Short mmCIF file of C-alpha atoms in Angstrom, two decimals:
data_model
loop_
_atom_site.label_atom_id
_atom_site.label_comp_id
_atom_site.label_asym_id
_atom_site.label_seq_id
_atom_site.Cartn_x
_atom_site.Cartn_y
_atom_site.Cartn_z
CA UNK T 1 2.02 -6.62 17.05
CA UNK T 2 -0.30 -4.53 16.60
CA UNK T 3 -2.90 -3.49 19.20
CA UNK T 4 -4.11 -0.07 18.53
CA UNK T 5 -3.81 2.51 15.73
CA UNK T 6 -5.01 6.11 14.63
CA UNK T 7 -6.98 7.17 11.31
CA UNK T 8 -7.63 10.70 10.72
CA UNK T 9 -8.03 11.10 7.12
CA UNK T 10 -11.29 11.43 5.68
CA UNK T 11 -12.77 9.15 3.33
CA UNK T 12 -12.19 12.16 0.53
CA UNK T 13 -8.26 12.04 1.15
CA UNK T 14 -8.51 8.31 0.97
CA UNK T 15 -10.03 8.30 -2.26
CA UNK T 16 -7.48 10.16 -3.51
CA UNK T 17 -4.23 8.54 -1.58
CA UNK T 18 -5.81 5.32 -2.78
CA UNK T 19 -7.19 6.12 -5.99
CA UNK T 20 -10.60 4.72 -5.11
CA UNK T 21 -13.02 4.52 -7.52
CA UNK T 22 -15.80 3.47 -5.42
CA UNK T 23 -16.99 4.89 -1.95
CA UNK T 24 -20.47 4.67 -0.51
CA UNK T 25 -20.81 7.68 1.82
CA UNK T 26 -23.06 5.98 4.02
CA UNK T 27 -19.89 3.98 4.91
CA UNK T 28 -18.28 7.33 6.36
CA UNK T 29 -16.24 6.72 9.66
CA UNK T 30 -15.32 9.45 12.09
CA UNK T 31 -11.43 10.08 12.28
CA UNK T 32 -10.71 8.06 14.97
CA UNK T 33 -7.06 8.54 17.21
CA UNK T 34 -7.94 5.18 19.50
CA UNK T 35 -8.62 2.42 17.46
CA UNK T 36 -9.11 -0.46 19.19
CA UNK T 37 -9.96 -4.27 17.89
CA UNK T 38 -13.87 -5.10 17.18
CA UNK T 39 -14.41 -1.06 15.99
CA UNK T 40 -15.20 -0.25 12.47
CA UNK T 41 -12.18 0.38 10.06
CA UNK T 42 -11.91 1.72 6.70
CA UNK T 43 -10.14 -0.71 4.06
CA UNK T 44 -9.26 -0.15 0.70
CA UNK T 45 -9.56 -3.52 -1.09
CA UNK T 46 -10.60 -4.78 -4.97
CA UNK T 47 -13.78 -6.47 -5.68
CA UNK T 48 -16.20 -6.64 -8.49
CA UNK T 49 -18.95 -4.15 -8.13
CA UNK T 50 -21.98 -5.75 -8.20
CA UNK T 51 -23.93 -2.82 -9.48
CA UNK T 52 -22.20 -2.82 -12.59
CA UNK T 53 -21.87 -5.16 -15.86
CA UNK T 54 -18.35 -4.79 -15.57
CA UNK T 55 -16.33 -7.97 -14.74
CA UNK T 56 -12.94 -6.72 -13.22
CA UNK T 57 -12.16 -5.87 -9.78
CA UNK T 58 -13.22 -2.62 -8.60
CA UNK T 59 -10.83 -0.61 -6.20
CA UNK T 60 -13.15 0.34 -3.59
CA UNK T 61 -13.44 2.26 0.27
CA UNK T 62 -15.06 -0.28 2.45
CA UNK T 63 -16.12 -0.25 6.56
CA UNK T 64 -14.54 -3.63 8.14
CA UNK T 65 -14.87 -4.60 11.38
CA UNK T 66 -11.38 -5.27 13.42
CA UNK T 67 -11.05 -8.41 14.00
CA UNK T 68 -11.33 -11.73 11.22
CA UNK T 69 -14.00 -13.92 11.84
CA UNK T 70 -13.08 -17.12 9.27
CA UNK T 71 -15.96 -18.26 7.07
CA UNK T 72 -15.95 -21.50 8.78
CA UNK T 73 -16.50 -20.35 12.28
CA UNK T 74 -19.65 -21.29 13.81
CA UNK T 75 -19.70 -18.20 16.07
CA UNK T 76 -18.39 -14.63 15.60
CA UNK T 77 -16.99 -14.91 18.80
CA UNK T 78 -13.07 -15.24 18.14
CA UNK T 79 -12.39 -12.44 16.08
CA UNK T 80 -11.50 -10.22 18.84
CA UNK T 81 -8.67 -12.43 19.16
CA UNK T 82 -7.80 -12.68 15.79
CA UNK T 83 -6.84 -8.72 15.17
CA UNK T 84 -2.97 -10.01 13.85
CA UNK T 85 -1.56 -12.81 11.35
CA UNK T 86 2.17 -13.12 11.01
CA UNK T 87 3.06 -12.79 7.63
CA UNK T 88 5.61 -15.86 8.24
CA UNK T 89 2.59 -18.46 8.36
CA UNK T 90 -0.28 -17.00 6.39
CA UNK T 91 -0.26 -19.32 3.65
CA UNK T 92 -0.18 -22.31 6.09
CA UNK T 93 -2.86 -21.14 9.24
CA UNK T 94 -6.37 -22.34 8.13
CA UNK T 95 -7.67 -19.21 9.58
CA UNK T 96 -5.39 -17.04 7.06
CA UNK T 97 -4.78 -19.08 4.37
CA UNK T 98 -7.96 -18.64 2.03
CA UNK T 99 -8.28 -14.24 2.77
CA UNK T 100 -4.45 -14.36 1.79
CA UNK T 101 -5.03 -16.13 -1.65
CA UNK T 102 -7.70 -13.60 -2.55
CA UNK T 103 -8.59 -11.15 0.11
CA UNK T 104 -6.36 -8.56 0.93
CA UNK T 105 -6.13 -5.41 2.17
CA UNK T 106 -4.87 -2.14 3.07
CA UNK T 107 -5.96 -0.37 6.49
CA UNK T 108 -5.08 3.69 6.09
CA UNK T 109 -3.57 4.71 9.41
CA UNK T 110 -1.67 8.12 10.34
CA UNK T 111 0.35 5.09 12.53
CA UNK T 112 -0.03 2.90 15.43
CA UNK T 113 0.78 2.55 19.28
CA UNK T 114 2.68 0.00 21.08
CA UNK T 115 3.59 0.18 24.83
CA UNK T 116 7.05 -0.50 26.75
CA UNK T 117 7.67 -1.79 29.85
CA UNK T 118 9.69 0.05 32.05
CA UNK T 119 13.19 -1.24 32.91
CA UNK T 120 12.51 -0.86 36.85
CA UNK T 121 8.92 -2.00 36.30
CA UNK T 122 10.65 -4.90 34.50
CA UNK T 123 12.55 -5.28 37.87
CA UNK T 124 9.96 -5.45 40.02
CA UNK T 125 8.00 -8.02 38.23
CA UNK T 126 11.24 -9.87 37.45
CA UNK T 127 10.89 -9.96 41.41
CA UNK T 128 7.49 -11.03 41.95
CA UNK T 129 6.84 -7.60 43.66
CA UNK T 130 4.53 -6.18 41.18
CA UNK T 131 2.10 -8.46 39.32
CA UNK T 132 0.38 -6.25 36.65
CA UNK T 133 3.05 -3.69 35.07
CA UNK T 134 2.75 0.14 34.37
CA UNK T 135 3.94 0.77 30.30
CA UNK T 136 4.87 3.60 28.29
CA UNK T 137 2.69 4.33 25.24
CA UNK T 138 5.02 5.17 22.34
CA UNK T 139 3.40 6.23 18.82
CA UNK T 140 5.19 4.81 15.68
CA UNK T 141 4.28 7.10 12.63
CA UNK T 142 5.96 7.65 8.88
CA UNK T 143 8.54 10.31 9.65
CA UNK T 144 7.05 12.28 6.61
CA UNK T 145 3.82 12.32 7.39
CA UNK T 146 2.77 10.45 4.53
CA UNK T 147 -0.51 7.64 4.96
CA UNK T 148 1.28 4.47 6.68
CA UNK T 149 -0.53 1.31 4.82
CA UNK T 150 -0.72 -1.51 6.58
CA UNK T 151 -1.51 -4.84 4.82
CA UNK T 152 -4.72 -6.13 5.86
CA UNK T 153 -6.68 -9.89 5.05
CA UNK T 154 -10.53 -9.65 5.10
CA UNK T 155 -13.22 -12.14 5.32
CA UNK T 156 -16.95 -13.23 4.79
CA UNK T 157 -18.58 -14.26 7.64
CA UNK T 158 -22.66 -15.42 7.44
CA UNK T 159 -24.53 -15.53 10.59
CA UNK T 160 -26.70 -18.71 10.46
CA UNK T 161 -29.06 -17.15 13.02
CA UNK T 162 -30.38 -14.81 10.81
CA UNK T 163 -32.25 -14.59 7.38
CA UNK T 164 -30.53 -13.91 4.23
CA UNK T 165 -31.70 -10.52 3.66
CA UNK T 166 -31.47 -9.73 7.22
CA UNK T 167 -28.96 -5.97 7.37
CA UNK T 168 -26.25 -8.07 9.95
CA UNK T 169 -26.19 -11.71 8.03
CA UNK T 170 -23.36 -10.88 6.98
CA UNK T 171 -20.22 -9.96 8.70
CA UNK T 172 -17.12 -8.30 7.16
CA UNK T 173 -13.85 -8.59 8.87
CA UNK T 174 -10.17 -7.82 8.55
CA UNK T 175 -6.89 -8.43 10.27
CA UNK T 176 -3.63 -6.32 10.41
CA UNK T 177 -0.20 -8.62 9.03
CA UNK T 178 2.37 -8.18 11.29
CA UNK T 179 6.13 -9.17 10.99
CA UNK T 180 9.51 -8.53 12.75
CA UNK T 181 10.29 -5.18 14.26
CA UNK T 182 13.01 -3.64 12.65
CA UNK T 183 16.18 -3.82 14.62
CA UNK T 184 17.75 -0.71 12.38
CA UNK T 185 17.78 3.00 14.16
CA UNK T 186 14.67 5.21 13.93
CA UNK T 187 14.02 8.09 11.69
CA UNK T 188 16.04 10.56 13.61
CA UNK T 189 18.18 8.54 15.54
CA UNK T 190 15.11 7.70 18.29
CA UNK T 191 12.69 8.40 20.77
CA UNK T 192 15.15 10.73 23.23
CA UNK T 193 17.63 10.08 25.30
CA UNK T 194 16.37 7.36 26.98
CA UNK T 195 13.78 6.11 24.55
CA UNK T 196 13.83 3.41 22.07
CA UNK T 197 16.38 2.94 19.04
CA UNK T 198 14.71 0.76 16.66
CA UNK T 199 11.07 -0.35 16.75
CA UNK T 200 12.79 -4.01 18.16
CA UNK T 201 13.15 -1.88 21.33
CA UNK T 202 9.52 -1.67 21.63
CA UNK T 203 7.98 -4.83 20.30
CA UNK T 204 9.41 -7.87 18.86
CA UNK T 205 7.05 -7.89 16.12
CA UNK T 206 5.08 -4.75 14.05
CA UNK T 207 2.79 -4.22 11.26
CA UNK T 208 3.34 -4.64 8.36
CA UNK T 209 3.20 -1.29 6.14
CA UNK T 210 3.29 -1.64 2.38
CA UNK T 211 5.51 1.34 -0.05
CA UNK T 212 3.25 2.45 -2.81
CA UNK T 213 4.90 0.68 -5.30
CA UNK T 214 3.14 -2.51 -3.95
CA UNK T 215 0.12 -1.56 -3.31
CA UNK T 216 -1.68 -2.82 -6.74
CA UNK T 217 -0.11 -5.96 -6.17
CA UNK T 218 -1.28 -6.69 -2.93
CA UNK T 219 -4.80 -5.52 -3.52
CA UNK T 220 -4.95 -7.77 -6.96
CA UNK T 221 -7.48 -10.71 -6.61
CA UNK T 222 -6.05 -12.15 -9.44
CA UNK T 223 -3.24 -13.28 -7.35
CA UNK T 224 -3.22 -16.65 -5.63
CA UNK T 225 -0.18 -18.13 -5.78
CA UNK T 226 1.57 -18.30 -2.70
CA UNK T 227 4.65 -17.92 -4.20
CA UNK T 228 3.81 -15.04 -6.07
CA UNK T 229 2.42 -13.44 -2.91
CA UNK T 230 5.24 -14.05 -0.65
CA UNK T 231 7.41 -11.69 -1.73
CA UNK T 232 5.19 -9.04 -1.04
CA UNK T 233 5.44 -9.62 2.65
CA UNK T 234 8.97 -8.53 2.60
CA UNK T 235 9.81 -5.80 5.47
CA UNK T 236 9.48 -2.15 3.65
CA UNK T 237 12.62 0.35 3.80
CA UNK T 238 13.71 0.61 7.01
CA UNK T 239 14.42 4.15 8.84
CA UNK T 240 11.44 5.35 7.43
CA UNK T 241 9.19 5.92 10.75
CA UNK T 242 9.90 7.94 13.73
CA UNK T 243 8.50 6.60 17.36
CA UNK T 244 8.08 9.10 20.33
CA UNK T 245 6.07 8.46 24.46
CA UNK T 246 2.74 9.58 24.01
CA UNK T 247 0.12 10.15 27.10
CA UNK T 248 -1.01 6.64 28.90
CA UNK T 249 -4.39 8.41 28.50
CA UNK T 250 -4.55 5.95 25.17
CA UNK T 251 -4.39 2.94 27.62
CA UNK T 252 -8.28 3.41 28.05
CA UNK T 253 -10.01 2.92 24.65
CA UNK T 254 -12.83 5.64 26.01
CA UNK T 255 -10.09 8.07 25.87
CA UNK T 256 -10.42 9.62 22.01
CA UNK T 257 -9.31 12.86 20.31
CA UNK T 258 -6.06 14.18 18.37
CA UNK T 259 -4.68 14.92 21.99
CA UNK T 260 -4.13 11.30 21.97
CA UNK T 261 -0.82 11.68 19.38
CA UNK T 262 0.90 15.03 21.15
CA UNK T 263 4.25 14.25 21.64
CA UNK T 264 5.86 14.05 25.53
CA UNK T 265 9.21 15.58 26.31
CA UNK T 266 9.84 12.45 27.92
CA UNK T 267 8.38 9.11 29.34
CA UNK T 268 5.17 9.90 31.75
CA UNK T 269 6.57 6.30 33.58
CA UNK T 270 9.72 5.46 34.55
CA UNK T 271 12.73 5.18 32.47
CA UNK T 272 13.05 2.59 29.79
CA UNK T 273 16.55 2.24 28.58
#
């Protein structure tokens, strides 16, 4: 799953990461350590610009909205719900399908959060004795500090409420892919002595983050065969992210600033393994 993420970089280093050849700087988000679904997101995707005579696909920096909305929707009013697709049914889920033939994405992140339930908060709720549990923020980040890509869909989404040229007819809005958590030992053995071993510890399913090397594919519109797109989903190297406890301060999505990714010595709730 993924839930929440962080996005420091500016839209210069993305350009460059990315090798963008098209940014509007009007587009410009804030670096943002608490991104929660319905905000704004960068996304580095390939479209035809239409200012240009040029045919091919253009590899531009665009602002999405977290969150898809499918074309066919009659309201904009599920995509809060719609902020994953499992990679294992994208070319079957009506929802997916179409953005997976031809829209795809990549969402720049420095990484993302996922929270653990505590093994005697487990207890007690195993009990009936507590009904909402305290968790454990963890932060799951490339262990060299390199951009962690996750693969994105996006989609087209008119609002029949309002005219054509009105400035919010048109909605633009992506998803994260997620797949199975690695069961395989973290960068560095794990997250302390009694932290997580493998990202399977934390959450039985995370994002999906695409190596360099498949980037171009991915973000091709020229590919639509299922098929051919399929193997692309496959998990990326594992080992190759670190996870350490991180303040429940990111529990409330007001809460924003780099403070957000310090690392703890330890959990700030009670033990989890």
């Amino acid at each position: 799953m993924c839930g929440r993420y962080a996005a420091s970089r500016s839209p210069e280093d993305l350009v460059g990461l990315f090798g963008v050849a098209k940014w509007e700087p009007e587009e410009t988000l804030a670096a943002d350590w608490n991104i929660a679904p319905t905000k704004d997101v960068h996304a580095v995707l390939e479209r035809p610009d239409k200012q240009s005579d040029r045919p091919d696909s253009v590899r531009q920096l665009r602002t999405l909205r977290w969150g898809l909305v499918p074309y066919w929707s009659k309201t904009p009013e599920g995509g809060a719900k719609m902020i994953n697709a499992r990679a294992e049914s994208l070319h079957e889920k009506a929802s997916f399908r179409q953005a997976f033939a031809a829209r795809r994405c990549l969402l720049p992140a420095d990484g993302y959060y996922e929270w653990v339930t505590g093994a005697d908060e487990r207890e007690l709720e195993e009990q009936g004795r507590r009904k909402r549990t305290r968790k454990q923020p963890y932060f799951v980040t490339p262990a060299d500090g390199s951009v962690m890509a996750l693969a994105g869909l996006y989609e087209f989404w008119r609002d029949p409420t309002l005219p054509g040229d009105h400035q919010r007819a048109w909605w633009v809005t992506c998803t994260v892919v997620t797949t199975e958590a690695e069961t395989t030992p973290l960068a560095g053995g794990g997250a302390g002595e009694n932290g997580p071993r493998s990202l399977a510890d934390i959450h039985p399913r995370m994002p999906l983050v695409l190596p360099e090397d498949r980037w171009s594919a991915w973000l091709d519109p020229s590919r639509t065969e299922p098929d051919d797109l399929r193997p692309l989903l496959a998990p990326p190297a594992a080992g190759t992210v670190r996870a350490y406890p991180v303040s429940t301060d990111v529990s409330n999505v007001r809460n924003n600033g780099p403070e957000l990714l310090r690392e703890l010595a330890a959990p700030e709730e009670a033990t989890l393994f």
